[in-house]
Coordinates of C-alpha atoms and ligand atoms in Angstrom, one line a residue:
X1 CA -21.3 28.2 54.4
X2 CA -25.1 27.9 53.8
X3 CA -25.9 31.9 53.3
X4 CA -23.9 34.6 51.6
X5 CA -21.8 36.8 54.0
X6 CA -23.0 39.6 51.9
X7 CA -25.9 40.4 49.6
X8 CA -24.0 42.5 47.0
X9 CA -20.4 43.3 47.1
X10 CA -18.3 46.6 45.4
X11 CA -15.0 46.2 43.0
X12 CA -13.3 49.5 43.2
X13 CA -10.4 48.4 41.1
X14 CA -10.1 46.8 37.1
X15 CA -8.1 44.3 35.5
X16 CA -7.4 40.5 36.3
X17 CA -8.2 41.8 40.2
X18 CA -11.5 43.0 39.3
X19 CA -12.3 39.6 37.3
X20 CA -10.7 37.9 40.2
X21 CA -13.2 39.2 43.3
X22 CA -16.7 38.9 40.7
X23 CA -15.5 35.4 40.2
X24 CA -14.6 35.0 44.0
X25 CA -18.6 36.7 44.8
X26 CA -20.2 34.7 42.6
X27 CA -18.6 31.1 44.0
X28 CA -20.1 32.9 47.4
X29 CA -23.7 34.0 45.7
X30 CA -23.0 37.6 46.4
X31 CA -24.2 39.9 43.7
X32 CA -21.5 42.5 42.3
X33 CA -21.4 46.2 41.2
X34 CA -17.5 46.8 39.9
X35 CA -16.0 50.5 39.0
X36 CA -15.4 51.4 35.4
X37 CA -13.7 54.4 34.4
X38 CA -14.8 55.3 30.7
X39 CA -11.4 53.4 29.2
X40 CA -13.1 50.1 30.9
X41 CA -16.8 50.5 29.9
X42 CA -16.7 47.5 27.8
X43 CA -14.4 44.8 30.3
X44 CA -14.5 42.0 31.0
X45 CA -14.4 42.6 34.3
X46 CA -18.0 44.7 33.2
X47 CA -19.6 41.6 31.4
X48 CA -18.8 39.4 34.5
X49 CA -20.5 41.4 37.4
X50 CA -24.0 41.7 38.2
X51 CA -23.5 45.7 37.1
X52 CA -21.2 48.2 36.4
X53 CA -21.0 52.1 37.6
X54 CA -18.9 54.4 35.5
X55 CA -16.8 56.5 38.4
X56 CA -15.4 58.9 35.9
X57 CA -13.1 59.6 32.7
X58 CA -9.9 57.1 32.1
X59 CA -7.6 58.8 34.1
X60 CA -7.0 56.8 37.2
X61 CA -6.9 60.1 39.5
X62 CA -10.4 60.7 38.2
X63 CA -11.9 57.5 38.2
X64 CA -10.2 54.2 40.5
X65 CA -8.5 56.9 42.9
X66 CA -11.3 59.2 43.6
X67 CA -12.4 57.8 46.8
X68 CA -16.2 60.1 46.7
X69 CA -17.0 58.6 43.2
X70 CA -16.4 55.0 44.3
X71 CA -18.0 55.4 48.2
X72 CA -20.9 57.0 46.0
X73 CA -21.4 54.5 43.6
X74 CA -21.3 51.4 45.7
X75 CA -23.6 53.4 47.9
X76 CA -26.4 54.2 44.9
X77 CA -26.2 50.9 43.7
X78 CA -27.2 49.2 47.1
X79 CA -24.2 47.9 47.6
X80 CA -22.8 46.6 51.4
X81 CA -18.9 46.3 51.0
X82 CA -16.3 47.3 49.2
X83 CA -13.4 45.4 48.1
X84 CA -10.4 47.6 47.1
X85 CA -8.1 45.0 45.1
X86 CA -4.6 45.9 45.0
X87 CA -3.0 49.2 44.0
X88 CA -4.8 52.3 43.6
X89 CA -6.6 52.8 47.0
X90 CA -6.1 49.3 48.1
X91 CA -3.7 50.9 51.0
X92 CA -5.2 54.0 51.9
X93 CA -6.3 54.3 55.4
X94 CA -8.6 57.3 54.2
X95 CA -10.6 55.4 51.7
X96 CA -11.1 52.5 54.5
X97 CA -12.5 54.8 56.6
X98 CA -14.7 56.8 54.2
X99 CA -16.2 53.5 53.3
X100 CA -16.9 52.8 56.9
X101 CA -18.3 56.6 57.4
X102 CA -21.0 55.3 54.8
X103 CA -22.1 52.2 56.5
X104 CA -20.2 50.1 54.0
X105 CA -17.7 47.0 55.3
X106 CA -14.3 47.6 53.9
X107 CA -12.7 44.5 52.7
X108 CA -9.6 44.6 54.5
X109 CA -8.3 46.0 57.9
X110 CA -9.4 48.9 60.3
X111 CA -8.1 52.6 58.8
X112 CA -5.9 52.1 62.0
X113 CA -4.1 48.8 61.1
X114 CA -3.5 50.3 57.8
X115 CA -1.8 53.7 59.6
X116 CA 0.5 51.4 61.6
X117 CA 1.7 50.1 58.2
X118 CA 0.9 52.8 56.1
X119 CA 4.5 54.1 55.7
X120 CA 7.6 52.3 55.9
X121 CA 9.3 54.0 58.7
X122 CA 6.2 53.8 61.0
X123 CA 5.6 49.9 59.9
X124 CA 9.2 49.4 60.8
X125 CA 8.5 50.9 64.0
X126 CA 5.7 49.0 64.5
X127 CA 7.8 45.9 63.9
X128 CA 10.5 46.8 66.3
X129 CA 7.4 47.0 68.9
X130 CA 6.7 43.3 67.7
X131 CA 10.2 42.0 68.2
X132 CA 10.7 41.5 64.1
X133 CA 14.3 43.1 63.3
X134 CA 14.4 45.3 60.5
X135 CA 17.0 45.6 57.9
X136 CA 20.0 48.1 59.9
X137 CA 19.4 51.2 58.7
X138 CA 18.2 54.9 60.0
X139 CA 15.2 57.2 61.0
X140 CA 13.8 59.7 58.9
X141 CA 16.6 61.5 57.2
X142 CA 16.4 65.1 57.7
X143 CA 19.9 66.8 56.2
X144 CA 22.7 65.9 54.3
X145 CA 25.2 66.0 57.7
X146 CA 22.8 63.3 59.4
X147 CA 22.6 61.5 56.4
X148 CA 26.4 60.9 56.3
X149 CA 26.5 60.6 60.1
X150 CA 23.9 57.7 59.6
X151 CA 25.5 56.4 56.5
X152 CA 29.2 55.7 58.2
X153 CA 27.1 54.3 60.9
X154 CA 25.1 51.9 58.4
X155 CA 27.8 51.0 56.3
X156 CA 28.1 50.8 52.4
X157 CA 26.2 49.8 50.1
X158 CA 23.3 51.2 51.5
X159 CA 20.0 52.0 50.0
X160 CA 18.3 55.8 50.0
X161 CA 14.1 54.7 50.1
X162 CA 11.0 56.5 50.4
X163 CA 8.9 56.3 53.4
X164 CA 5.4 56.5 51.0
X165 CA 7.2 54.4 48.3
X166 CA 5.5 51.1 46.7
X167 CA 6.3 49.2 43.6
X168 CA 10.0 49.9 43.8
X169 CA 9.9 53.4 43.2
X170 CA 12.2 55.9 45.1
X171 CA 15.2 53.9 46.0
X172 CA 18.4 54.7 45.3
X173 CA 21.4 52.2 45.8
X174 CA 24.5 54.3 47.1
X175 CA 28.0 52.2 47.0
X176 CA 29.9 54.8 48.3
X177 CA 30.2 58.6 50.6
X178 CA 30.4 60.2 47.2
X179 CA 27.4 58.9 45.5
X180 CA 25.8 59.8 48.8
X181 CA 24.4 63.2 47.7
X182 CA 23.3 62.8 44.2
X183 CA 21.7 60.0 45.9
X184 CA 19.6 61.4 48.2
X185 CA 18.3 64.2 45.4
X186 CA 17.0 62.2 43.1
X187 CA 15.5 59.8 45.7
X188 CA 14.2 62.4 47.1
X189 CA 12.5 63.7 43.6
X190 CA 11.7 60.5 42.7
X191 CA 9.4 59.9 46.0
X192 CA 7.9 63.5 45.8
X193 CA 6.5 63.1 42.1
X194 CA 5.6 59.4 42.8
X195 CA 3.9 59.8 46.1
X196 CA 3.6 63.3 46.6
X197 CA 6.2 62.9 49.6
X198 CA 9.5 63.3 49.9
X199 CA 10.4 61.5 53.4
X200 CA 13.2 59.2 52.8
X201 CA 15.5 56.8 55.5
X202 CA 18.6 54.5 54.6
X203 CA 18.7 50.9 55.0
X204 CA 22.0 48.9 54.4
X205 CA 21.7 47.2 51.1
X206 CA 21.5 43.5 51.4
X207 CA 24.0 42.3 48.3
X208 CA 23.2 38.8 48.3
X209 CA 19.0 38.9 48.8
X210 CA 16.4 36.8 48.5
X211 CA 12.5 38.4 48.6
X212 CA 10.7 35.9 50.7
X213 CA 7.2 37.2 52.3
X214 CA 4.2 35.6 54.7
X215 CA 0.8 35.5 53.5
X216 CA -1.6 35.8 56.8
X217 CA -5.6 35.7 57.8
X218 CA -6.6 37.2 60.1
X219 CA -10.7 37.2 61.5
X220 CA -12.4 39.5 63.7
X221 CA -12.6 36.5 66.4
X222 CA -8.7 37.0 67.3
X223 CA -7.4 33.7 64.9
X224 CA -4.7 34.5 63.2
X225 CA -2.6 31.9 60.8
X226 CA 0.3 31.9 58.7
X227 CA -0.1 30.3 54.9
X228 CA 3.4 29.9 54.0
X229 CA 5.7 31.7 52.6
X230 CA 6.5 33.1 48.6
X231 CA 9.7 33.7 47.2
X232 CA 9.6 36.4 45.0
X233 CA 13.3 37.1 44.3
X234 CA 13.2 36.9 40.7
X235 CA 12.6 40.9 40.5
X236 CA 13.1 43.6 37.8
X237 CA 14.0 47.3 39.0
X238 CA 12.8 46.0 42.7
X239 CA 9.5 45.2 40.8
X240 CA 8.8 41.4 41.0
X241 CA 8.4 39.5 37.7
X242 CA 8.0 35.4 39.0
X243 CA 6.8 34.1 42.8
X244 CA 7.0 30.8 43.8
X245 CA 5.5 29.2 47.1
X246 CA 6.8 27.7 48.6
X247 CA 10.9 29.2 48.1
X248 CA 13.3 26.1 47.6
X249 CA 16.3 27.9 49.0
X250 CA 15.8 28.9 52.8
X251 CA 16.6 27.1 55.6
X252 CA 13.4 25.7 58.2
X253 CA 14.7 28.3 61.0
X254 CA 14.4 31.3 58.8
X255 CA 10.7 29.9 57.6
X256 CA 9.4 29.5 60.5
X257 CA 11.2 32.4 62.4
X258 CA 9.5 34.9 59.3
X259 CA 6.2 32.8 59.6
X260 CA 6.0 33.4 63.6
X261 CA 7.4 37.1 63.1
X262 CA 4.3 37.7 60.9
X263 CA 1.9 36.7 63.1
X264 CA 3.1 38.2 65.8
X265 CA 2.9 41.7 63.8
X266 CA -0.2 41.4 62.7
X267 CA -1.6 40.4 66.4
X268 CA 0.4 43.5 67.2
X269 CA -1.9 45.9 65.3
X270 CA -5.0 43.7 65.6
X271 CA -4.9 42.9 61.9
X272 CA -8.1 41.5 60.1
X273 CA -8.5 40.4 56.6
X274 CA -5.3 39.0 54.1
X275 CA -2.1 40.3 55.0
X276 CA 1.7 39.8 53.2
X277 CA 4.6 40.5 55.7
X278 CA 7.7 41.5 53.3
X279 CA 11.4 40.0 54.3
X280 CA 14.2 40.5 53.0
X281 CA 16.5 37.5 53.3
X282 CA 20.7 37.7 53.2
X283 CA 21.6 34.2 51.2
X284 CA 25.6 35.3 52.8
X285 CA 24.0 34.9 56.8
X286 CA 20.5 32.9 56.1
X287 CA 19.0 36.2 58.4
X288 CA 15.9 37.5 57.4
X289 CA 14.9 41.4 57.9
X290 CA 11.4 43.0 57.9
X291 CA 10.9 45.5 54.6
X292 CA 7.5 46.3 54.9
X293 CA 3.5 45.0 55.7
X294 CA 1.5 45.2 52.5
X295 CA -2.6 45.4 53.7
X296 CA -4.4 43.8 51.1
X297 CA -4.3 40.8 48.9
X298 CA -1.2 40.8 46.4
X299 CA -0.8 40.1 42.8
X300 CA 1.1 37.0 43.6
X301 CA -1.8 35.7 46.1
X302 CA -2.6 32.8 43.8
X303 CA 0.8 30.9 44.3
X304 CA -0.1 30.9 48.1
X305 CA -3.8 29.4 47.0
X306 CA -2.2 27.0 44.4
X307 CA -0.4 25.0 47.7
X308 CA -3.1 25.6 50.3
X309 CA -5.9 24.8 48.3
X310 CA -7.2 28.0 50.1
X311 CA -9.2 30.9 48.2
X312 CA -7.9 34.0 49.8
X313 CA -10.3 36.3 48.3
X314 CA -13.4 34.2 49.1
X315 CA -11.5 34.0 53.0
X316 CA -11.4 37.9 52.7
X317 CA -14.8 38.4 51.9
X318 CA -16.1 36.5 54.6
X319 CA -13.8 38.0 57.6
X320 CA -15.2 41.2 56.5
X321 CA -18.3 40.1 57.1
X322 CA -17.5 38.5 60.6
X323 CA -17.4 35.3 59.7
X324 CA -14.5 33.4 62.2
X325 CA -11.8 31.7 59.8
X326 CA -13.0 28.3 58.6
X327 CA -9.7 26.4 59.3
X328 CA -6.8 26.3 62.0
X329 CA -3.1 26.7 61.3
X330 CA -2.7 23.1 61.9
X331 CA -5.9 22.2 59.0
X332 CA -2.7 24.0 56.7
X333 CA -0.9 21.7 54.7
X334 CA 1.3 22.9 52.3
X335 CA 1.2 20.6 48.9
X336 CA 3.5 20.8 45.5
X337 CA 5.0 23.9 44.5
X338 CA 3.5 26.8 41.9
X339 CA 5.0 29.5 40.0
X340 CA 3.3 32.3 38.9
X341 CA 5.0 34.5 35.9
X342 CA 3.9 38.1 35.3
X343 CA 2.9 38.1 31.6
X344 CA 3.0 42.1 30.8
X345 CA 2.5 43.7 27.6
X346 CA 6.1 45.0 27.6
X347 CA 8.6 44.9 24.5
X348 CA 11.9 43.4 26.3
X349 CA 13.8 44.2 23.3
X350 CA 13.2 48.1 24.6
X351 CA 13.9 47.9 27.9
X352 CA 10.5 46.8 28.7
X353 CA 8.6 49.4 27.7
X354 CA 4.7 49.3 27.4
X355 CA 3.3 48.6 24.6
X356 CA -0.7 49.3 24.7
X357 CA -3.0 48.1 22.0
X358 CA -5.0 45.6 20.4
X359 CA -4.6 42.2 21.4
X360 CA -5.8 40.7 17.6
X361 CA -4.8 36.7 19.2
X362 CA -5.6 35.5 22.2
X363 CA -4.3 31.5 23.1
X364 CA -4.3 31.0 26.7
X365 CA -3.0 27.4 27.7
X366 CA -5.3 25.3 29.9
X367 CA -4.5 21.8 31.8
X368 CA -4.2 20.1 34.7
X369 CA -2.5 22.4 37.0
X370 CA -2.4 25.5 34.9
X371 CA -4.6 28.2 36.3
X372 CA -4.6 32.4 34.0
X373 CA -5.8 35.0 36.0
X374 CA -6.3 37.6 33.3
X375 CA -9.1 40.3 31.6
X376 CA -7.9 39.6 28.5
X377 CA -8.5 37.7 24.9
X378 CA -9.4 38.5 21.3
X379 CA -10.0 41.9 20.0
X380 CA -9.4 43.4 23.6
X381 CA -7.9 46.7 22.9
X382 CA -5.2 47.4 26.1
X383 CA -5.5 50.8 27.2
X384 CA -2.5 53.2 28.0
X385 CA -3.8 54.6 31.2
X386 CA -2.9 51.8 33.8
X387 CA -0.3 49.2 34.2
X388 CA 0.5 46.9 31.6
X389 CA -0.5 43.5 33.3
X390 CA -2.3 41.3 30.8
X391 CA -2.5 38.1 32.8
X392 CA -0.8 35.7 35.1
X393 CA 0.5 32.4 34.5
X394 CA 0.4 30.4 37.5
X395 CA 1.3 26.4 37.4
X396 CA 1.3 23.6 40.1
X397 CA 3.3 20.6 40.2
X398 CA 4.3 17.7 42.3
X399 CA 7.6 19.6 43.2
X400 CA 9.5 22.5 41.7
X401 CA 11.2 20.3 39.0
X402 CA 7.7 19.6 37.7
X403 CA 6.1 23.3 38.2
X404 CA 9.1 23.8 36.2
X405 CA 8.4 21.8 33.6
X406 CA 4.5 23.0 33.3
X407 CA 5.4 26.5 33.4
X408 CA 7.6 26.0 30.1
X409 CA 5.1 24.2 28.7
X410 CA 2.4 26.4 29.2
X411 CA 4.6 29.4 28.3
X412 CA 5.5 27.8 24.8
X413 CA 1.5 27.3 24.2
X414 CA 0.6 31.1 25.2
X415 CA 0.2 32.7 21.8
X416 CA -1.0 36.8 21.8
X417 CA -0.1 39.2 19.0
X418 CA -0.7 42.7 18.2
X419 CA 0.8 44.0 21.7
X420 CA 4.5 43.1 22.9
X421 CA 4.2 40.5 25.7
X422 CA 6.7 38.9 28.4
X423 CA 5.8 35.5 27.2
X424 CA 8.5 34.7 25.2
X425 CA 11.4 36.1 28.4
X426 CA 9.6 34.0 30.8
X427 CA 10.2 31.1 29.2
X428 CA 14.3 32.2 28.4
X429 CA 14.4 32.5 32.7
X430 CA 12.7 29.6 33.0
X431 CA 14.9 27.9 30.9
X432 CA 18.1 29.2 32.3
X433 CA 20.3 26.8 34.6
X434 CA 20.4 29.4 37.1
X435 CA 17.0 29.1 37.6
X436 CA 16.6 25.7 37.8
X437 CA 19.2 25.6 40.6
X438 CA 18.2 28.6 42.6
X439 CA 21.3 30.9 41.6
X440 CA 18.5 33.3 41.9
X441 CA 18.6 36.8 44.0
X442 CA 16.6 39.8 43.5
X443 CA 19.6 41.1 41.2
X444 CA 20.1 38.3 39.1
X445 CA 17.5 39.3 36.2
X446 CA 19.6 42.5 35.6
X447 CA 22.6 41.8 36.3
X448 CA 23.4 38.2 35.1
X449 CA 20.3 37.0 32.7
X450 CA 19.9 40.4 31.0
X451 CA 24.0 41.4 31.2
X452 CA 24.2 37.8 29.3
X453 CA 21.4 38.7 26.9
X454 CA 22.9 41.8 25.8
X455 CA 26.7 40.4 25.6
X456 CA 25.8 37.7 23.5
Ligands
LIG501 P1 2.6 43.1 45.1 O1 3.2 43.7 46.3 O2 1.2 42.6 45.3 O3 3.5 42.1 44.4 P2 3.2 45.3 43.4 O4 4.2 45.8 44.3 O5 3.6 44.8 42.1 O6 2.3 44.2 44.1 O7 2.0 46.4 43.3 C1 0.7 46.0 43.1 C2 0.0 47.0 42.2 O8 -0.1 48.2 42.8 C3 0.7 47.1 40.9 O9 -0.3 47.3 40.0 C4 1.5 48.4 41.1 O10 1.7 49.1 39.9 C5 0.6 49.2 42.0 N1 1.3 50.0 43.0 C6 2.1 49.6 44.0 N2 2.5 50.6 44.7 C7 1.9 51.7 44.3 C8 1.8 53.0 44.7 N3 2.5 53.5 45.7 N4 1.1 53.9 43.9 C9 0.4 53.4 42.9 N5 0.4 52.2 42.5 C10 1.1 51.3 43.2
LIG502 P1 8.2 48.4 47.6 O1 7.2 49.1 48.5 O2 8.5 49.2 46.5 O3 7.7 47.0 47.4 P2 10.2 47.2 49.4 O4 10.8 47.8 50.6 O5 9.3 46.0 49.5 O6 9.5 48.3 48.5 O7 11.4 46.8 48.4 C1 11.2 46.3 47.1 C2 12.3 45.4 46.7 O8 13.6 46.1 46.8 C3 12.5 44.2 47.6 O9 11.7 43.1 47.1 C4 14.0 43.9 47.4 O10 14.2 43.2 46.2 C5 14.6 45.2 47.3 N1 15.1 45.7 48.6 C6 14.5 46.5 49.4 N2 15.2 46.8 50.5 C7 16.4 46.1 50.3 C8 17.6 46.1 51.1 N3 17.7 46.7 52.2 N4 18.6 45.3 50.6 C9 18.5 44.7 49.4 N5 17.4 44.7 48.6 C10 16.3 45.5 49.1
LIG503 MG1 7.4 45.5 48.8

């Protein structure tokens, strides 16, 4: 790569992800303009680019969600992509286009590959055009009589979730006919105040589940590869909390059945840019079901990057600027095994709730094979407005014993006061037997490690 597939590039998101693209643009010589809303004036994320744009007040419905502020800002400040990040309008097909209206690339696929995906029930439809089975379950559900009619069908447990949903909101696990309607209410509610939508459909609730998921490229010259999979089954409230790549605890048919599945759906929609193709995995049958296509690069990418010795923002950047993938699915090797733990500044002792302020020490471990993806350190005061990630731990070792090992380590040297952090649970779950051996589904955190906790 002699030139830089783009003069000056756009962050219309915050946090580590912000930190993470400038740092991504300036490895590729591209100049960057990120988004501040008036909470973020002074981040890091600000210090690090070439310039930052305020987009509005703190609220994020004001500011990283209002689509004509960001378009407008990137488009004053000469700049020729945009690179949405994850959450806020990372997945909005809208946004994509708008961007594309004004003559700027959108880093990540066409508004049309992101409709096909958009929702759940037309991404699962999507899939069943691609030949990837989907967990059994039902259509849109429309009344209480076809929900019962579908349900008897399904089978129990089953779960009630919302079409729009994302980070585990509006689901609602039913074990039985007469949970079936209280259920469905307070799904329902749940979805409407979350994503302004109420459509919800029933899948049968896999007891015994692993998360496992695909990471895939895909250029605008018709390559697409596979880069493994992540097992992110260690999950809170359906919200993941550690990812490993690659997972220790699948067979080979089920990898490379999930691997060829996700390629195939993302040839399907003629998908360009870094994908994540979400299974759901039955530890009782070793089958794995298609939950949902997430369009944009995901918190956990670096786990993925940590194996492949790949950058997946830098491989982003340069699809969306034509550039033909630089490697072949047989130039990917997979080598060692990371973990990545979710460091939030959360008080476990109350149920995890955030706990925004000052951060008055910051001690972030360093080493061989310890990598921090955060927007943190001294004095940074944590605002309440957006999600409470501080930073993610991610560790490589020779093989999981080792990441292991590294990951406790690192933990143990992680010192931060004057916010409640996640530090100090990590290292409890990484220290449990369970974990070590892989007794690990996506209801284990809740309903062994934390049931144990609270019992003893
Ligand atoms: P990943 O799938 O990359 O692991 P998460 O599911 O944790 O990521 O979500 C990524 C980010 O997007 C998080 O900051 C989360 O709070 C946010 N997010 C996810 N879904 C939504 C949504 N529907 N609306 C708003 N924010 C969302
Ligand atoms: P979101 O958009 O909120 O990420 P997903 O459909 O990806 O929604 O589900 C989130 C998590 O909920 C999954 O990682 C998995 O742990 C759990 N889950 C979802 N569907 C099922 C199912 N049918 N059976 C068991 N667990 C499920
Ligand atoms: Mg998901």
């Amino acid at each position: 790569m002699g030139h830089s597939p783009f003069k000056r590039v756009f962050v219309a998101n915050r946090g580590e992800i912000a930190v993470r693209i400038i740092r991504a643009c300036d490895k590729l010589g591209i100049e960057t303009v990120t988004a501040v809303s008036d909470a973020d004036r002074h981040s890091m994320a600000a210090r690090l680019a070439t310039r930052a744009v305020c987009v509005g007040p703190a609220s994020a419905s004001l500011s990283y969600l209002n689509a004509n502020a960001l378009v407008q800002a990137a488009m004053g400040s000469g700049c020729e992509a945009v690179h949405p990040g994850y959450g806020f309008l990372s997945e909005r097909s809208a946004f994509s286009r708008l961007c594309e209206e004004n003559g700027l690339a959108f880093i990540g696929p066409s508004p049309e590959s992101i409709d096909a995906m958009g929702d759940k029930l037309m991404a699962i439809r999507t899939a069943d055009a691609a030949d990837v089975p989907r967990v059994p379950g039902s259509d849109r559900v429309t009344s209480l009589e076809q929900a019962r009619a579908d349900a008897e069908r399904i089978g129990y447990p089953l779960l009630f979730k919302a079409s729009a949903g994302g980070g585990g909101r509006g689901m609602r696990l039913v074990r039985s006919a007469n949970e079936l309607e209280q259920a469905m209410i307070s799904a329902a509610a749940e979805a409407q105040a979350a994503f302004g939508d109420n459509t919800l459909y029933m899948e049968k609730y896999i007891e015994r589940a692993r998360h496992i998921e695909i990471q895939i490229l895909a250029d605008t010259h018709g390559n697409v590869v596979h880069l493994g999979e992540r097992d992110c089954s260690t999950q809170r409230r359906h919200q993941k909390l550690i990812e490993e790549a690659p997972s220790a605890f699948i067979s080979p048919e089920a990898r490379s059945s999930m691997a060829q599945a996700a390629v195939r759906l993302a040839r399907c929609v003629a998908y360009r840019g870094a994908g994540t193709v979400e299974f759901v995995y039955d530890e009782a049958t070793q089958e794995a079901y298609f939950l949902e296509m997430n369009t944009r690069i995901q918190v956990e990418h670096p786990v993925t990057e940590m194996v492949t010795g790949i950058d997946l923002v830098a491989e982003q950047i340069c699809i969306a600027a034509g550039e033909p993938l630089s490697f072949r699915q047989e130039d990917v090797h997979l080598k060692g095994h990371s973990i990545e733990c979710r460091i939030n500044a959360e008080d476990v002792e109350r149920n995890f709730m955030p706990g925004p302020g000052r951060i008055q020490f910051w001690d972030a471990p360093q080493g061989e094979g310890v990598r921090v993806d955060t927007h943190c350190g001294p004095g940074y005061l944590v605002p309440p407005y957006y999600d409470s990630l501080l930073a993610k731990l991610i560790v490589h070792g020779e093989n999981r014993g080792e990441a292991i090992d590294r990951m406790r380590e690192s933990l143990a040297a992680f010192r931060v006061e004057g916010v409640p952090t996640t530090i100090a649970f990590h290292h409890d779950v990484l220290s449990d037997s369970d974990f070590a051996e892989g007794r690990v589904n996506t209801r284990w955190v809740e309903e062994s490690f934390l049931a144990r906790r609270q019992a003893g």
